[in-house]
CSV table of N, CA, C and O in Angstrom, one decimal:
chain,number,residue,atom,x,y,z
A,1,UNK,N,-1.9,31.5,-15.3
A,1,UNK,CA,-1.7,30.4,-14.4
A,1,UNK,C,-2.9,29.5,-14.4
A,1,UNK,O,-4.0,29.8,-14.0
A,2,UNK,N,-2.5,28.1,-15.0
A,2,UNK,CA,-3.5,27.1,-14.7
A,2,UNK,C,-3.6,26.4,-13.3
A,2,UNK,O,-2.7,25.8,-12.8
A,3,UNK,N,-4.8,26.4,-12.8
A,3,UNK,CA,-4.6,25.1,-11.3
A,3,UNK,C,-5.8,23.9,-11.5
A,3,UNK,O,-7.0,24.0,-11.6
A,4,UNK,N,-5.0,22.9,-11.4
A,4,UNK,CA,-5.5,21.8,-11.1
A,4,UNK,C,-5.4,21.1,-9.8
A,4,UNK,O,-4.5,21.0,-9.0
A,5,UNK,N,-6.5,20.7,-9.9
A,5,UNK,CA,-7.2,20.0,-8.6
A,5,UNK,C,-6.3,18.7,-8.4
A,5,UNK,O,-5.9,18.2,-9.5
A,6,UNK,N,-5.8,18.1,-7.1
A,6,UNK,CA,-5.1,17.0,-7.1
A,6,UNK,C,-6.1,16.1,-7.0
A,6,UNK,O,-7.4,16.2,-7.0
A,7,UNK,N,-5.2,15.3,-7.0
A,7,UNK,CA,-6.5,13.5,-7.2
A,7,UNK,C,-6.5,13.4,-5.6
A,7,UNK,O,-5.5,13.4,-4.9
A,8,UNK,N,-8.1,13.1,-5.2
A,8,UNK,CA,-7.9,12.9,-3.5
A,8,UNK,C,-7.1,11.8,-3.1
A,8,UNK,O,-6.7,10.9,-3.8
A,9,UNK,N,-6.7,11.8,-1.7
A,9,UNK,CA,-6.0,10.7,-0.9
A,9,UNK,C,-6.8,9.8,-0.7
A,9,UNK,O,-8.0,10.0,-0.5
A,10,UNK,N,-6.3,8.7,-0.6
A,10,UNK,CA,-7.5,7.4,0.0
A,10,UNK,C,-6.5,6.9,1.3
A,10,UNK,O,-5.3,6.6,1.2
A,11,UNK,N,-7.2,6.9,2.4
A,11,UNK,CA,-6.2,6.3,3.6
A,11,UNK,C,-7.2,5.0,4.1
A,11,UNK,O,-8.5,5.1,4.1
A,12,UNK,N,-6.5,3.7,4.5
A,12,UNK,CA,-7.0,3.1,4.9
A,12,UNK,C,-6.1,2.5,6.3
A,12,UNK,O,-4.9,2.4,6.4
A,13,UNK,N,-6.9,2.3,6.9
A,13,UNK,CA,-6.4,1.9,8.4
A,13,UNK,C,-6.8,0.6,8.8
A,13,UNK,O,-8.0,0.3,8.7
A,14,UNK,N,-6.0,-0.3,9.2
A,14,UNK,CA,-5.9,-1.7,9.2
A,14,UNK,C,-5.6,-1.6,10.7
A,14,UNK,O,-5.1,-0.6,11.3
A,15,UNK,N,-6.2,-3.2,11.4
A,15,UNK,CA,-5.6,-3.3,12.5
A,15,UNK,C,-6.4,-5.4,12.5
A,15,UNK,O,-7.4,-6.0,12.0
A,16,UNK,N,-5.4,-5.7,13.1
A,16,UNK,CA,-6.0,-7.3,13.1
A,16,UNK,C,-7.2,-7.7,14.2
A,16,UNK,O,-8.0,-8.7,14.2
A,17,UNK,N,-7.0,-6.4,15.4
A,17,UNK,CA,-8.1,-7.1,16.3
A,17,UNK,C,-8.7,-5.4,16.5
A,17,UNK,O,-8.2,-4.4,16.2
A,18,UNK,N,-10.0,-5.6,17.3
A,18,UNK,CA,-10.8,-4.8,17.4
A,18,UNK,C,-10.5,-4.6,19.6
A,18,UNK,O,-10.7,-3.6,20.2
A,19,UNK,N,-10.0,-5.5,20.0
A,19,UNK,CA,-9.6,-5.9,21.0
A,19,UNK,C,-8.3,-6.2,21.5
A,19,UNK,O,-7.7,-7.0,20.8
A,20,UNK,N,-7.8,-5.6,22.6
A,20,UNK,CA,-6.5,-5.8,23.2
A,20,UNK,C,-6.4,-6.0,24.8
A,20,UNK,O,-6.8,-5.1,25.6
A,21,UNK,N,-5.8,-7.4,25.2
A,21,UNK,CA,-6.4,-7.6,26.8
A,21,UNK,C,-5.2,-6.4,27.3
A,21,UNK,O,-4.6,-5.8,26.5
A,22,UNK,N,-5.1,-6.1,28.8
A,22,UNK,CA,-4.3,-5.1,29.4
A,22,UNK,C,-2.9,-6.1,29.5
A,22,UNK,O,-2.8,-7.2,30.0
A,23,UNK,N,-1.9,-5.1,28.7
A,23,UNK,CA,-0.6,-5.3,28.8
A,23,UNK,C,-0.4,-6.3,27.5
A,23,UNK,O,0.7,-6.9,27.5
A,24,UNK,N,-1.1,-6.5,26.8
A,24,UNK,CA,-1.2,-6.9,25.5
A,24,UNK,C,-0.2,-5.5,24.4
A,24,UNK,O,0.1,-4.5,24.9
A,25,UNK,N,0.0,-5.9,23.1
A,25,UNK,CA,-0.2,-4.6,21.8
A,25,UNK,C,-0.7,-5.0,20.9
A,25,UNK,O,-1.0,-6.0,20.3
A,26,UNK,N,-0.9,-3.7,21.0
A,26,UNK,CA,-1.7,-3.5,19.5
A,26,UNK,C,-1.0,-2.4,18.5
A,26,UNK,O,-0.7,-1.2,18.8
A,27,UNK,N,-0.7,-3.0,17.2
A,27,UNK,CA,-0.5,-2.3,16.1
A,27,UNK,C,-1.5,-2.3,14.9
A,27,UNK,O,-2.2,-3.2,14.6
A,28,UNK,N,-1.5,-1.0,14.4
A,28,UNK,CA,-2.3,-0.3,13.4
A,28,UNK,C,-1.3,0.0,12.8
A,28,UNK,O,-0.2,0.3,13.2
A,29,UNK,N,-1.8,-0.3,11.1
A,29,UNK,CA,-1.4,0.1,9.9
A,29,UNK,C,-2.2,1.2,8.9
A,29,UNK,O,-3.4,1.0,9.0
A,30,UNK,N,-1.8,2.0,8.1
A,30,UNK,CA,-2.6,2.9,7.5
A,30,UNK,C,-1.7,2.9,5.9
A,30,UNK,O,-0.5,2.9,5.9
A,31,UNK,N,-2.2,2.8,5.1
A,31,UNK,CA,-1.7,2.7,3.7
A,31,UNK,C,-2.4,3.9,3.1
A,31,UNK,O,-3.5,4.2,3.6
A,32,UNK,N,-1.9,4.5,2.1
A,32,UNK,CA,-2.9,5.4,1.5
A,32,UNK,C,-2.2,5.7,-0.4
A,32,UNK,O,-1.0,5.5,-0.7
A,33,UNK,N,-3.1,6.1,-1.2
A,33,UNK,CA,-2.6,6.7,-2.1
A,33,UNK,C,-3.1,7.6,-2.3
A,33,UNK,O,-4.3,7.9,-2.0
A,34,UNK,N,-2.2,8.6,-3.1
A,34,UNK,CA,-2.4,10.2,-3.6
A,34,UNK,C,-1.3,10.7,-3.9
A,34,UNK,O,-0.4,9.9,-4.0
A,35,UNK,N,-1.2,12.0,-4.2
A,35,UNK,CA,-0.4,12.7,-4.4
A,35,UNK,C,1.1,13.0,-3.4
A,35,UNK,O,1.1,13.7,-2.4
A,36,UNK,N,2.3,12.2,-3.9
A,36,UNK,CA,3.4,12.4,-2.6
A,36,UNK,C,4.0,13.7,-2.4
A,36,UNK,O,3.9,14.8,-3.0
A,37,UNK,N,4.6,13.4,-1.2
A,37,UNK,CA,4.4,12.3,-0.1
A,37,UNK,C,3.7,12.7,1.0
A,37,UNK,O,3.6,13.7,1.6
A,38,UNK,N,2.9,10.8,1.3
A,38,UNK,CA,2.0,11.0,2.2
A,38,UNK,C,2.7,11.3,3.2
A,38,UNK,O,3.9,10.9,3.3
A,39,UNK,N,1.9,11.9,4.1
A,39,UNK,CA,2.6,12.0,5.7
A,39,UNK,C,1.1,11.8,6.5
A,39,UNK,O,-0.1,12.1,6.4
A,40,UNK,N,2.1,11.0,7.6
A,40,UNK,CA,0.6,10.4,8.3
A,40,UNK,C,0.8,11.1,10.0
A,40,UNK,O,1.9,11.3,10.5
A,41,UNK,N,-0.4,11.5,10.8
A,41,UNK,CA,-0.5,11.8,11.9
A,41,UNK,C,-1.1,10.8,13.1
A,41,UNK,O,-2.3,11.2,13.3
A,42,UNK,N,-1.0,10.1,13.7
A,42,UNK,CA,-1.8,9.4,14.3
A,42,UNK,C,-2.3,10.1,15.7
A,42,UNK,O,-1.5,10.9,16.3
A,43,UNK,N,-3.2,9.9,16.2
A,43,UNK,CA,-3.8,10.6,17.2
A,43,UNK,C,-5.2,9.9,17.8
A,43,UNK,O,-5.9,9.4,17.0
A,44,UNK,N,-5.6,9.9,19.1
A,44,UNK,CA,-6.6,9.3,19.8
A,44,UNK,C,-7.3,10.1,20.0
A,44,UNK,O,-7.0,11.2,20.5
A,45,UNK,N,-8.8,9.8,19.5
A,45,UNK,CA,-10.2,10.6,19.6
A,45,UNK,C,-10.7,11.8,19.2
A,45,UNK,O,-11.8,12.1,19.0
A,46,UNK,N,-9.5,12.3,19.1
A,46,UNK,CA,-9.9,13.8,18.3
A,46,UNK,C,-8.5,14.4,17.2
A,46,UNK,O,-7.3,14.4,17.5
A,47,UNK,N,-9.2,14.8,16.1
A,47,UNK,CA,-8.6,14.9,15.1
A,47,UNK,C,-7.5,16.1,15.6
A,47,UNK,O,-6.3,16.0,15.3
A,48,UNK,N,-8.0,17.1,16.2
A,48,UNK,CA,-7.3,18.5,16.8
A,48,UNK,C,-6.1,17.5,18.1
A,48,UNK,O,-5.2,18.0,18.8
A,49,UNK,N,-6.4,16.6,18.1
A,49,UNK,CA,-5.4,16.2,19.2
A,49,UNK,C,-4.3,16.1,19.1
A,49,UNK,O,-4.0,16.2,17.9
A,50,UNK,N,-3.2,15.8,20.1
A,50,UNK,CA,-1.8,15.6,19.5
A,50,UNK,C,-1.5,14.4,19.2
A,50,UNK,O,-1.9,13.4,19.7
A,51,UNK,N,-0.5,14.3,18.0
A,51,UNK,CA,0.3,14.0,17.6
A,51,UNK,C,1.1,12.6,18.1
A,51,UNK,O,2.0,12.7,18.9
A,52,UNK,N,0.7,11.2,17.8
A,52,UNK,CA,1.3,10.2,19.0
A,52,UNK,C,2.5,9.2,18.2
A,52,UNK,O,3.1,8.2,18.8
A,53,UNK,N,2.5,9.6,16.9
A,53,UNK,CA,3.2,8.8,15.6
A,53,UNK,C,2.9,9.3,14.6
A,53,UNK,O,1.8,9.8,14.5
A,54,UNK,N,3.8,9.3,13.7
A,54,UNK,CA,3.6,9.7,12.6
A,54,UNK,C,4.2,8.7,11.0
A,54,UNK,O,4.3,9.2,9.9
A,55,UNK,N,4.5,7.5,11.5
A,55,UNK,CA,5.0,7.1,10.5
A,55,UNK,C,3.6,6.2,10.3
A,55,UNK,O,2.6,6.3,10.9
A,56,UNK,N,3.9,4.7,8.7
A,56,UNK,CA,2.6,3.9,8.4
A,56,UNK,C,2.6,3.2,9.1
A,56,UNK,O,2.5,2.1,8.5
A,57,UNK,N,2.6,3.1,10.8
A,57,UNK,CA,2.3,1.8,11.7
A,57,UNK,C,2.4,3.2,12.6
A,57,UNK,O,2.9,4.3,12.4
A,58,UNK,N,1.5,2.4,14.3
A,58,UNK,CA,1.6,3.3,15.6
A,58,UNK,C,1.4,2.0,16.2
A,58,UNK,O,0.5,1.3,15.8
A,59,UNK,N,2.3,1.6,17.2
A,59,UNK,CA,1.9,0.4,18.3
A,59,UNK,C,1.7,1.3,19.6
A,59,UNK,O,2.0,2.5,19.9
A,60,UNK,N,1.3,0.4,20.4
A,60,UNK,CA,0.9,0.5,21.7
A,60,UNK,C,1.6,-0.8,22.2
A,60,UNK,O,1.3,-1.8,21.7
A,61,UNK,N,2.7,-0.6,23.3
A,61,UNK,CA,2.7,-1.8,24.0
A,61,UNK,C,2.4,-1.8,25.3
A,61,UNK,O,2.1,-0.6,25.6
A,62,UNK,N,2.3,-2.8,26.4
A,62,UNK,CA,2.1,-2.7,27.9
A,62,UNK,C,0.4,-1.9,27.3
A,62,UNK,O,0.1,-0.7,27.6
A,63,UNK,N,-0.5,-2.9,26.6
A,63,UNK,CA,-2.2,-1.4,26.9
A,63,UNK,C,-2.5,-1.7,27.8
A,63,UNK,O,-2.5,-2.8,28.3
A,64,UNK,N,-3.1,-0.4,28.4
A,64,UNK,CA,-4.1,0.0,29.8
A,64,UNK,C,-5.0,0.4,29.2
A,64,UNK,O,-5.1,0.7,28.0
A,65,UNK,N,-6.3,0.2,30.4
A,65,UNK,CA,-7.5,0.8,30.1
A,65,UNK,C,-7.3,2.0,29.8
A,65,UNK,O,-7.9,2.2,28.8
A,66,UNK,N,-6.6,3.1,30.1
A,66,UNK,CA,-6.7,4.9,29.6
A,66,UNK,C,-6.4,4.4,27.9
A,66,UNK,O,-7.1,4.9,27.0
A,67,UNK,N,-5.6,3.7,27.6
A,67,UNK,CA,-5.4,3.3,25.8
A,67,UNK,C,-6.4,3.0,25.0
A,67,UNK,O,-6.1,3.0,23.8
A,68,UNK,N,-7.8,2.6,25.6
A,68,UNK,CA,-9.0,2.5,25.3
A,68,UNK,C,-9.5,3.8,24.4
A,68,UNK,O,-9.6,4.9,25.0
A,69,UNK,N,-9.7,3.8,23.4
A,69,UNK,CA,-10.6,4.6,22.3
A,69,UNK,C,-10.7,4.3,20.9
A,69,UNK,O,-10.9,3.2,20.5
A,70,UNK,N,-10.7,5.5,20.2
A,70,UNK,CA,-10.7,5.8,18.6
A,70,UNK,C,-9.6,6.4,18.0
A,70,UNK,O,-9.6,7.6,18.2
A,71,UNK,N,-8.8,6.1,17.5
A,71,UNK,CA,-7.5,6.3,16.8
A,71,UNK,C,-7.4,6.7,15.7
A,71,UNK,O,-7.4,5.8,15.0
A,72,UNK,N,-7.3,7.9,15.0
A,72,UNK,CA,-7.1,8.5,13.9
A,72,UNK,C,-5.5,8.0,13.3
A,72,UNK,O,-4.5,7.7,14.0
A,73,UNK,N,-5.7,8.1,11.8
A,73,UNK,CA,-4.2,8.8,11.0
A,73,UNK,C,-4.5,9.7,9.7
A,73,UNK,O,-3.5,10.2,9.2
């Protein structure tokens, strides 16, 4: 048995503003290439956290201050 190593994933995460007033949205995009298929997890502040979308976009609409952080996928 031979194993080869896959080719790493590259994810990139796009968003147009850095800022969202309250009751504004905001959507995030994430593109990536590697080995299919990708599957994406989106999640706030912590990598171990749950699960809030999973497909290559996550919106927020109606934001509140608690919507305030750092957003993984």
């Amino acid at each position: 048995v031979t194993l080869s190593p896959l080719p790493p994933t590259t994810l990139r995460v796009t968003s147009p503003v850095s800022q969202v007033c309250e009751g504004g949205t905001l959507t995030l995009s994430v593109s990536g290439s590697g080995p299919a298929p990708l599957a994406y997890a989106w999640r706030k502040d912590d990598p171990a956290g749950p699960v809030l979308g999973t497909g290559s976009s996550f919106s927020i609409q109606n934001a509140q201050p608690a919507d305030a952080g750092t957003y993984l996928a």
